[in-house]
């Protein structure tokens, strides 16, 4: 079956531009996670959804970051007024239920110039 | 708070040699432990995990890891590596919530 997909795979943005990153989880997966992976670092947690409810957004670095999952399936991570420090790979993962294995997408590589 | 330390950023090794990738964690609660692998230009894939029960867990491609509570470690081992094992390996911990806390990764480079 299809895995987690993310689009776009690559995004170049000018500083100050808004961007939207999309995640399509595995069909039927209840939980969805966003992580940020800076160059040479491990992924860092951003936010977590269970169905459409955003249960944890403690990892979002600023109020410029916003995530939603309105119908409990596809999720969008939006970054407003991008800054150079936002350059990273943004990873999405989904799991079938609470405390089940997380399956990761290929990531979106964001470069802010 | 939970944290994960991977002391070795790079581990070079010759093909067919044994390898150990070290992982130590800190947590005040019971934890679940994971090793993920990231092959070049690919996404993260789960290699193995410890949830409960036997402290020794194995993957299908010959890797194993042992949960050591007293030493707060979850080191990854393989008795004989292949060129195809060249990748970045990430140790991760999860507690009462599902969010994964990752280490900084260890790049395993296998030479012929």
Coordinates of N, CA and C in Angstrom, one line a residue:
Chain A
X1 N 0.8 -1.2 0.0 CA 0.0 0.0 0.0 C 0.9 1.2 0.0
X2 N 0.2 2.4 -0.2 CA 1.0 3.6 -0.3 C 1.4 4.0 1.1
X3 N 2.6 4.6 1.1 CA 3.1 5.1 2.4 C 2.7 6.6 2.6
X4 N 3.4 7.2 3.5 CA 3.2 8.6 3.8 C 3.8 9.4 2.6
X5 N 3.1 10.4 2.1 CA 3.6 11.2 1.0 C 3.6 12.7 1.4
X6 N 4.5 13.4 0.9 CA 4.7 14.8 1.2 C 4.9 15.6 0.0
X7 N 4.3 16.8 -0.1 CA 4.6 17.7 -1.2 C 4.6 19.1 -0.8
X8 N 5.4 20.0 -1.4 CA 6.4 19.6 -2.5 C 7.6 18.8 -1.8
X9 N 8.4 18.2 -2.6 CA 9.6 17.6 -2.1 C 10.6 18.6 -1.8
X10 N 10.7 19.7 -2.6 CA 11.6 20.8 -2.5 C 10.9 22.1 -2.6
X11 N 11.3 23.1 -1.8 CA 10.7 24.4 -1.8 C 11.8 25.4 -1.6
X12 N 11.9 26.4 -2.5 CA 12.7 27.5 -2.3 C 11.9 28.7 -2.1
X13 N 12.1 29.4 -1.0 CA 11.3 30.6 -0.7 C 12.2 31.8 -0.4
X14 N 11.7 33.0 -0.7 CA 12.4 34.2 -0.4 C 12.0 34.5 1.0
X15 N 12.9 35.1 1.8 CA 12.7 35.5 3.1 C 11.4 36.4 3.2
X16 N 10.5 36.1 4.1 CA 9.3 36.9 4.2 C 8.1 36.2 3.5
X17 N 8.4 35.3 2.7 CA 7.3 34.6 1.9 C 6.6 33.6 2.8
X18 N 5.3 33.3 2.6 CA 4.6 32.3 3.3 C 4.7 31.0 2.5
X19 N 4.8 29.8 3.2 CA 4.8 28.5 2.5 C 3.8 27.6 3.2
X20 N 3.4 26.6 2.4 CA 2.5 25.6 2.9 C 3.0 24.2 2.5
X21 N 3.2 23.3 3.5 CA 3.7 22.0 3.2 C 2.6 21.0 3.5
X22 N 2.5 20.0 2.6 CA 1.4 19.1 2.7 C 1.8 17.7 3.1
X23 N 1.0 17.0 3.9 CA 1.3 15.6 4.3 C 0.1 14.8 4.0
X24 N 0.3 13.7 3.3 CA -0.8 12.7 3.1 C -0.4 11.5 3.9
X25 N -1.1 11.2 5.0 CA -0.7 10.0 5.9 C -1.2 8.7 5.2
X26 N -0.7 7.6 5.8 CA -1.2 6.3 5.4 C -2.7 6.3 5.7
X27 N -3.5 5.8 4.8 CA -5.0 5.8 4.9 C -5.4 5.1 6.2
X28 N -6.2 5.8 7.0 CA -6.8 5.2 8.2 C -5.9 5.5 9.4
X29 N -4.7 6.0 9.2 CA -3.9 6.3 10.4 C -4.5 7.4 11.2
X30 N -4.6 7.2 12.5 CA -5.2 8.1 13.4 C -4.2 9.3 13.8
X31 N -3.0 8.9 14.1 CA -2.0 9.9 14.6 C -1.1 10.4 13.5
X32 N -0.8 11.7 13.6 CA 0.0 12.4 12.6 C 1.0 13.3 13.3
X33 N 2.2 13.3 12.9 CA 3.3 14.1 13.5 C 4.0 14.9 12.5
X34 N 4.5 16.0 12.9 CA 5.4 16.9 12.1 C 6.7 17.0 12.9
X35 N 7.8 16.8 12.2 CA 9.2 17.0 12.8 C 10.0 18.0 11.8
X36 N 10.9 18.6 12.4 CA 11.9 19.5 11.7 C 13.3 18.9 11.8
X37 N 14.0 18.7 10.7 CA 15.3 18.2 10.8 C 16.3 19.2 10.1
X38 N 17.0 19.9 11.0 CA 18.0 20.8 10.4 C 19.2 20.0 9.9
X39 N 20.1 20.6 9.1 CA 21.2 20.0 8.5 C 22.1 19.4 9.6
X40 N 22.4 18.1 9.5 CA 23.3 17.5 10.5 C 22.8 17.2 11.8
X41 N 21.5 17.3 12.0 CA 20.8 17.1 13.2 C 19.8 16.0 13.1
X42 N 19.3 15.5 14.3 CA 18.2 14.6 14.3 C 16.9 15.4 14.2
X43 N 15.8 14.7 13.8 CA 14.5 15.3 13.7 C 14.1 15.8 15.1
X44 N 13.4 17.0 15.1 CA 12.9 17.5 16.3 C 11.4 17.7 16.2
X45 N 10.7 17.3 17.2 CA 9.2 17.3 17.2 C 8.7 18.7 17.1
X46 N 7.6 18.8 16.2 CA 6.9 20.1 16.1 C 5.5 20.0 16.7
X47 N 4.7 19.1 16.2 CA 3.3 19.0 16.6 C 2.7 17.7 16.3
X48 N 1.6 17.4 17.0 CA 1.0 16.0 16.9 C -0.5 16.2 16.8
X49 N -1.1 15.4 16.0 CA -2.6 15.3 15.8 C -3.1 13.9 16.1
X50 N -4.2 13.9 16.8 CA -4.9 12.6 16.8 C -6.3 12.9 16.1
X51 N -6.4 12.2 15.0 CA -7.6 12.6 14.1 C -7.4 14.1 13.8
X52 N -8.5 14.9 14.0 CA -8.4 16.3 13.6 C -7.9 17.2 14.8
X53 N -7.8 16.5 16.0 CA -7.4 17.3 17.2 C -5.9 17.5 17.3
X54 N -5.5 18.7 17.5 CA -4.1 19.0 17.7 C -3.8 18.9 19.2
X55 N -3.2 17.8 19.6 CA -3.0 17.5 21.0 C -1.8 18.1 21.6
X56 N -0.8 18.3 20.8 CA 0.5 18.8 21.3 C 1.1 19.7 20.2
X57 N 1.3 20.9 20.5 CA 2.0 21.8 19.6 C 3.2 22.5 20.3
X58 N 3.7 21.8 21.3 CA 4.8 22.4 22.1 C 6.1 22.6 21.3
X59 N 6.3 21.9 20.2 CA 7.5 22.0 19.5 C 7.6 23.1 18.4
X60 N 6.4 23.7 18.2 CA 6.4 24.8 17.1 C 7.3 25.9 17.6
X61 N 8.3 26.3 16.8 CA 9.3 27.3 17.3 C 8.8 28.7 17.5
X62 N 7.7 29.1 16.8 CA 7.2 30.4 16.9 C 5.8 30.5 16.4
X63 N 5.1 31.6 16.7 CA 3.7 31.7 16.2 C 3.6 31.9 14.7
X64 N 4.8 31.9 14.0 CA 4.7 31.9 12.5 C 4.4 30.5 12.0
X65 N 4.5 29.5 12.8 CA 4.3 28.1 12.4 C 2.8 27.8 12.8
X66 N 2.1 27.1 11.9 CA 0.8 26.8 12.1 C 0.5 25.4 11.4
X67 N -0.2 24.5 12.1 CA -0.5 23.2 11.4 C -2.0 22.9 11.6
X68 N -2.5 22.3 10.6 CA -3.9 21.9 10.7 C -4.2 20.5 10.1
X69 N -5.3 19.9 10.5 CA -5.7 18.6 9.9 C -7.2 18.5 10.0
X70 N -7.8 19.4 9.3 CA -9.3 19.6 9.5 C -10.2 18.4 9.4
X71 N -9.9 17.5 8.5 CA -10.8 16.3 8.4 C -10.1 15.0 8.9
X72 N -9.1 15.2 9.7 CA -8.4 14.0 10.3 C -7.7 13.2 9.3
X73 N -7.3 13.7 8.1 CA -6.5 13.0 7.2 C -5.3 13.8 6.8
X74 N -5.4 14.5 5.6 CA -4.3 15.3 5.2 C -4.0 16.4 6.2
X75 N -2.8 16.7 6.3 CA -2.4 17.8 7.2 C -1.5 18.8 6.4
X76 N -1.6 20.1 6.8 CA -0.8 21.1 6.2 C 0.0 21.9 7.3
X77 N 1.3 22.0 7.1 CA 2.1 22.9 8.0 C 2.4 24.2 7.2
X78 N 2.0 25.2 7.8 CA 2.2 26.6 7.2 C 3.2 27.4 8.0
X79 N 4.1 28.0 7.3 CA 5.1 28.9 7.9 C 4.9 30.3 7.3
X80 N 4.6 31.2 8.1 CA 4.4 32.6 7.7 C 5.7 33.4 7.8
X81 N 5.9 34.3 6.9 CA 7.0 35.2 6.9 C 8.3 34.4 7.2
X82 N 8.6 33.5 6.3 CA 9.8 32.6 6.5 C 11.1 33.4 6.7
X83 N 11.9 32.8 7.6 CA 13.2 33.3 7.9 C 14.3 32.3 7.5
X84 N 15.5 32.7 7.4 CA 16.5 31.8 6.9 C 16.7 30.6 7.9
X85 N 16.5 30.8 9.2 CA 16.6 29.8 10.1 C 15.5 28.7 10.0
X86 N 14.5 29.0 9.2 CA 13.5 28.0 8.9 C 13.9 26.9 7.9
X87 N 15.1 27.2 7.3 CA 15.6 26.2 6.3 C 15.9 24.9 7.0
X88 N 15.2 23.8 6.5 CA 15.4 22.5 7.1 C 14.6 21.5 6.3
X89 N 14.6 20.2 6.7 CA 13.7 19.2 6.1 C 12.6 19.1 7.0
X90 N 11.4 19.1 6.5 CA 10.2 19.0 7.4 C 9.6 17.6 7.1
X91 N 9.6 16.8 8.2 CA 9.1 15.4 8.1 C 7.8 15.2 8.6
X92 N 7.0 14.4 8.0 CA 5.7 14.0 8.5 C 5.7 12.5 8.8
X93 N 5.0 12.1 9.8 CA 4.9 10.7 10.1 C 3.5 10.4 10.6
X94 N 3.0 9.2 10.3 CA 1.7 8.8 10.8 C 1.8 7.4 11.4
X95 N 0.8 7.2 12.3 CA 0.8 5.9 13.0 C -0.7 5.4 13.1
X96 N -0.9 4.1 13.2 CA -2.2 3.6 13.1 C -3.0 4.0 14.3
X97 N -2.4 4.1 15.4 CA -3.1 4.5 16.7 C -2.0 4.9 17.7
X98 N -2.5 5.2 18.9 CA -1.6 5.7 19.9 C -0.6 4.6 20.2
X99 N 0.7 5.0 20.3 CA 1.8 4.2 20.6 C 2.0 3.0 19.6
X100 N 1.7 3.3 18.4 CA 2.0 2.4 17.3 C 3.2 2.9 16.6
X101 N 3.8 2.1 15.7 CA 5.0 2.5 15.0 C 4.7 3.8 14.1
X102 N 5.6 4.7 14.1 CA 5.4 5.9 13.2 C 6.1 5.6 11.9
X103 N 5.4 5.9 10.8 CA 6.0 5.7 9.4 C 6.2 7.1 8.9
X104 N 7.4 7.3 8.4 CA 7.8 8.7 7.9 C 7.7 8.8 6.4
X105 N 7.3 10.0 6.0 CA 7.4 10.4 4.6 C 8.8 10.8 4.2
X106 N 9.0 11.1 2.9 CA 10.3 11.5 2.4 C 10.8 12.9 2.8
X107 N 9.8 13.7 3.3 CA 10.2 15.0 3.8 C 10.1 16.1 2.7
X108 N 10.0 17.3 3.1 CA 10.0 18.5 2.2 C 11.2 19.3 2.6
X109 N 12.1 19.5 1.7 CA 13.3 20.3 2.0 C 13.0 21.7 1.6
X110 N 13.1 22.6 2.7 CA 12.8 24.0 2.5 C 14.1 24.8 2.6
X111 N 14.3 25.6 1.6 CA 15.4 26.5 1.6 C 14.9 27.9 1.5
X112 N 15.2 28.7 2.5 CA 14.8 30.1 2.6 C 16.0 31.0 2.3
X113 N 15.9 31.8 1.2 CA 17.0 32.6 0.8 C 16.8 34.1 1.3
Chain B
X1 N 12.2 15.7 31.7 CA 12.4 15.8 30.2 C 13.2 14.6 29.8
X2 N 13.0 14.2 28.5 CA 13.8 13.1 28.0 C 14.8 13.6 27.0
X3 N 15.9 12.9 26.9 CA 16.9 13.2 25.9 C 17.6 12.0 25.4
X4 N 18.3 12.1 24.3 CA 19.0 11.0 23.7 C 20.4 11.5 23.3
X5 N 21.4 10.7 23.6 CA 22.8 11.0 23.3 C 23.4 10.0 22.4
X6 N 23.8 10.4 21.2 CA 24.6 9.5 20.4 C 26.0 10.1 20.3
X7 N 26.9 9.5 21.0 CA 28.2 10.1 21.1 C 29.0 10.1 19.8
X8 N 28.8 9.1 19.0 CA 29.6 9.0 17.8 C 28.9 9.6 16.6
X9 N 29.4 10.6 16.0 CA 28.8 11.2 14.9 C 29.1 10.4 13.6
X10 N 30.2 9.8 13.6 CA 30.6 9.0 12.4 C 31.3 7.7 12.9
X11 N 31.0 6.6 12.2 CA 31.6 5.3 12.5 C 32.1 4.7 11.2
X12 N 33.4 4.7 10.9 CA 33.9 4.0 9.7 C 34.2 2.6 10.1
X13 N 33.9 1.7 9.2 CA 34.2 0.3 9.4 C 34.4 -0.5 8.1
X14 N 35.2 -1.5 8.1 CA 35.3 -2.3 6.9 C 34.2 -3.3 6.8
X15 N 33.9 -3.7 5.6 CA 32.9 -4.7 5.3 C 33.2 -6.0 6.1
X16 N 32.2 -6.6 6.6 CA 32.3 -7.9 7.3 C 32.8 -7.7 8.7
X17 N 33.2 -6.6 9.1 CA 33.6 -6.3 10.5 C 32.3 -6.1 11.4
X18 N 32.5 -6.3 12.7 CA 31.4 -6.0 13.6 C 31.3 -4.5 13.9
X19 N 30.1 -4.0 14.3 CA 29.9 -2.6 14.6 C 29.0 -2.4 15.8
X20 N 29.2 -1.4 16.5 CA 28.3 -1.0 17.6 C 28.1 0.5 17.5
X21 N 26.9 0.9 17.5 CA 26.5 2.3 17.5 C 25.9 2.6 18.9
X22 N 26.4 3.6 19.6 CA 26.0 3.8 20.9 C 24.9 4.8 21.1
X23 N 24.0 4.5 22.0 CA 22.9 5.3 22.3 C 22.6 5.3 23.8
X24 N 22.6 6.5 24.4 CA 22.2 6.6 25.8 C 21.1 7.6 25.9
X25 N 20.2 7.3 26.9 CA 19.0 8.2 27.0 C 18.9 8.6 28.5
X26 N 18.1 9.6 28.7 CA 17.7 10.0 30.0 C 16.2 10.3 30.1
X27 N 15.6 9.7 31.1 CA 14.2 9.9 31.3 C 13.8 9.6 32.7
X28 N 12.8 10.3 33.2 CA 12.3 10.1 34.5 C 11.1 9.1 34.5
X29 N 10.7 8.7 33.3 CA 9.5 7.8 33.2 C 9.9 6.6 32.4
X30 N 9.1 5.6 32.4 CA 9.3 4.4 31.5 C 9.3 4.9 30.1
X31 N 10.2 4.2 29.3 CA 10.4 4.7 27.9 C 10.2 3.6 26.9
X32 N 10.0 4.0 25.7 CA 10.0 3.1 24.6 C 11.2 3.6 23.7
X33 N 12.0 2.6 23.2 CA 13.2 3.0 22.5 C 13.2 2.5 21.1
X34 N 13.8 3.2 20.2 CA 13.7 3.0 18.8 C 15.1 3.2 18.1
X35 N 15.4 2.5 17.1 CA 16.4 2.8 16.1 C 15.8 3.0 14.7
X36 N 16.0 4.2 14.1 CA 15.6 4.4 12.8 C 16.8 4.5 11.9
X37 N 16.7 4.2 10.6 CA 17.8 4.3 9.6 C 17.3 5.2 8.5
X38 N 18.3 5.9 8.0 CA 18.0 6.8 6.9 C 19.0 6.6 5.8
X39 N 18.6 5.9 4.8 CA 19.6 5.6 3.6 C 19.6 6.9 2.8
X40 N 20.7 7.1 2.0 CA 20.9 8.3 1.2 C 19.7 8.5 0.3
X41 N 19.2 9.8 0.4 CA 18.0 10.2 -0.4 C 16.7 9.5 -0.1
X42 N 16.6 8.9 1.1 CA 15.4 8.2 1.4 C 14.9 8.7 2.8
X43 N 13.7 8.4 3.1 CA 13.1 8.8 4.4 C 13.5 7.9 5.5
X44 N 13.1 8.2 6.7 CA 13.4 7.5 7.9 C 12.7 6.2 7.9
X45 N 13.3 5.1 8.2 CA 12.7 3.8 8.3 C 12.9 3.2 9.7
X46 N 11.9 2.6 10.3 CA 12.1 1.9 11.6 C 13.0 0.7 11.4
X47 N 14.0 0.6 12.2 CA 14.9 -0.6 12.2 C 14.5 -1.6 13.2
X48 N 14.3 -1.1 14.5 CA 13.8 -2.0 15.5 C 13.4 -1.1 16.7
X49 N 12.6 -1.8 17.6 CA 12.1 -1.0 18.7 C 12.0 -1.9 20.0
X50 N 12.1 -1.2 21.1 CA 11.9 -1.9 22.4 C 10.7 -1.2 23.1
X51 N 9.7 -2.1 23.4 CA 8.5 -1.5 24.1 C 8.4 -2.1 25.5
X52 N 8.6 -3.5 25.6 CA 8.5 -4.2 26.8 C 9.0 -5.6 26.6
X53 N 9.1 -6.4 27.6 CA 9.4 -7.8 27.5 C 10.9 -8.0 27.3
X54 N 11.3 -8.9 26.4 CA 12.7 -9.2 26.3 C 13.6 -7.9 26.0
X55 N 14.7 -7.8 26.7 CA 15.5 -6.6 26.5 C 16.3 -6.7 25.2
X56 N 16.4 -7.8 24.6 CA 17.2 -7.9 23.3 C 16.2 -7.9 22.2
X57 N 16.3 -7.0 21.3 CA 15.4 -6.9 20.1 C 16.2 -7.0 18.8
X58 N 15.6 -7.6 17.8 CA 16.4 -7.9 16.6 C 15.6 -7.3 15.4
X59 N 16.4 -7.0 14.3 CA 15.7 -6.6 13.1 C 15.9 -7.7 12.1
X60 N 15.2 -7.5 10.9 CA 15.2 -8.6 9.9 C 16.5 -8.6 9.2
X61 N 17.3 -7.6 9.2 CA 18.6 -7.6 8.5 C 19.8 -7.7 9.3
X62 N 19.7 -8.4 10.5 CA 20.9 -8.7 11.3 C 21.3 -7.8 12.4
X63 N 20.6 -6.6 12.5 CA 20.9 -5.7 13.6 C 20.2 -6.2 14.9
X64 N 20.8 -5.9 16.0 CA 20.2 -6.1 17.3 C 20.5 -5.0 18.2
X65 N 19.6 -4.8 19.2 CA 19.9 -3.8 20.2 C 19.4 -4.3 21.6
X66 N 20.1 -3.9 22.6 CA 19.8 -4.4 23.9 C 19.4 -3.3 24.9
X67 N 18.3 -3.3 25.5 CA 17.8 -2.3 26.4 C 18.5 -2.6 27.8
X68 N 19.3 -1.6 28.3 CA 20.0 -1.8 29.5 C 19.5 -0.7 30.4
X69 N 18.6 -1.0 31.3 CA 17.9 0.1 32.2 C 18.9 0.7 33.1
X70 N 19.8 -0.2 33.7 CA 20.8 0.4 34.7 C 21.8 1.3 34.1
X71 N 22.1 1.1 32.8 CA 23.1 2.0 32.2 C 22.4 2.9 31.2
X72 N 21.1 2.9 31.2 CA 20.2 3.8 30.4 C 20.8 3.8 29.0
X73 N 21.0 2.6 28.4 CA 21.6 2.5 27.1 C 20.7 1.6 26.2
X74 N 20.9 1.8 24.9 CA 20.2 1.0 23.9 C 21.1 1.0 22.7
X75 N 22.2 0.3 22.8 CA 23.2 0.3 21.8 C 22.8 -0.7 20.6
X76 N 23.2 -0.3 19.4 CA 22.8 -1.1 18.2 C 24.1 -1.8 17.8
X77 N 23.9 -3.1 17.5 CA 25.1 -3.9 17.1 C 24.7 -4.8 15.8
X78 N 25.8 -5.1 15.1 CA 25.7 -6.0 14.0 C 27.0 -6.8 13.9
X79 N 27.0 -8.1 13.9 CA 28.2 -8.8 13.9 C 29.1 -8.8 12.7
X80 N 28.4 -8.5 11.5 CA 29.1 -8.4 10.2 C 28.4 -7.5 9.3
X81 N 29.0 -6.3 9.0 CA 28.3 -5.3 8.2 C 28.5 -5.5 6.7
X82 N 27.6 -5.0 5.9 CA 27.7 -5.0 4.5 C 27.8 -3.5 4.0
X83 N 28.2 -3.4 2.8 CA 28.3 -2.1 2.1 C 27.0 -1.4 2.2
X84 N 25.9 -2.2 2.0 CA 24.5 -1.7 1.9 C 24.0 -1.1 3.3
X85 N 24.8 -1.4 4.3 CA 24.4 -0.8 5.6 C 24.8 0.6 5.8
X86 N 25.6 1.1 4.9 CA 26.0 2.5 4.9 C 24.7 3.4 4.9
X87 N 24.6 4.2 6.0 CA 23.4 5.1 6.2 C 23.6 5.9 7.5
X88 N 22.6 6.7 7.7 CA 22.6 7.5 9.0 C 21.6 6.7 9.9
X89 N 22.0 6.5 11.2 CA 21.2 5.8 12.1 C 20.9 6.7 13.3
X90 N 19.6 6.8 13.6 CA 19.1 7.6 14.7 C 18.4 6.8 15.8
X91 N 18.9 7.1 17.0 CA 18.2 6.5 18.2 C 17.2 7.4 18.7
X92 N 16.0 6.9 19.1 CA 14.9 7.8 19.6 C 14.3 7.2 20.8
X93 N 13.7 8.0 21.6 CA 13.0 7.6 22.8 C 11.6 8.3 22.8
X94 N 10.6 7.5 23.3 CA 9.3 8.1 23.5 C 8.8 7.7 24.9
X95 N 8.1 8.6 25.5 CA 7.6 8.3 26.9 C 6.1 8.1 26.9
X96 N 5.4 8.8 27.8 CA 4.0 8.6 28.0 C 3.3 9.2 26.8
X97 N 3.9 10.2 26.1 CA 3.3 10.7 24.9 C 4.0 10.0 23.7
X98 N 3.4 10.2 22.5 CA 4.0 9.4 21.4 C 5.1 10.2 20.7
X99 N 5.4 11.4 21.0 CA 6.4 12.1 20.3 C 7.7 11.5 20.5
X100 N 8.5 11.4 19.4 CA 9.8 10.8 19.4 C 10.8 11.9 19.7
X101 N 11.8 11.6 20.6 CA 12.9 12.5 20.8 C 14.1 11.8 20.2
X102 N 14.7 12.4 19.2 CA 15.8 11.8 18.5 C 17.2 12.2 19.0
X103 N 18.2 11.4 18.8 CA 19.6 11.8 18.9 C 20.0 12.5 17.7
X104 N 21.3 12.9 17.7 CA 21.8 13.7 16.5 C 22.2 12.8 15.4
X105 N 22.2 11.5 15.6 CA 22.5 10.6 14.5 C 23.9 10.1 14.4
X106 N 24.1 8.9 13.9 CA 25.5 8.4 13.7 C 25.6 7.9 12.2
X107 N 26.6 8.5 11.5 CA 26.7 8.1 10.1 C 27.6 6.8 10.1
X108 N 27.1 5.7 9.7 CA 27.9 4.5 9.5 C 28.3 4.4 8.1
X109 N 29.7 4.4 7.9 CA 30.3 4.3 6.6 C 31.0 3.0 6.5
X110 N 30.5 2.1 5.6 CA 31.1 0.8 5.4 C 32.0 0.8 4.2
X111 N 33.3 0.4 4.4 CA 34.3 0.4 3.3 C 34.6 -1.0 2.8
X112 N 34.8 -1.2 1.5 CA 35.1 -2.5 1.0 C 36.5 -3.0 1.5

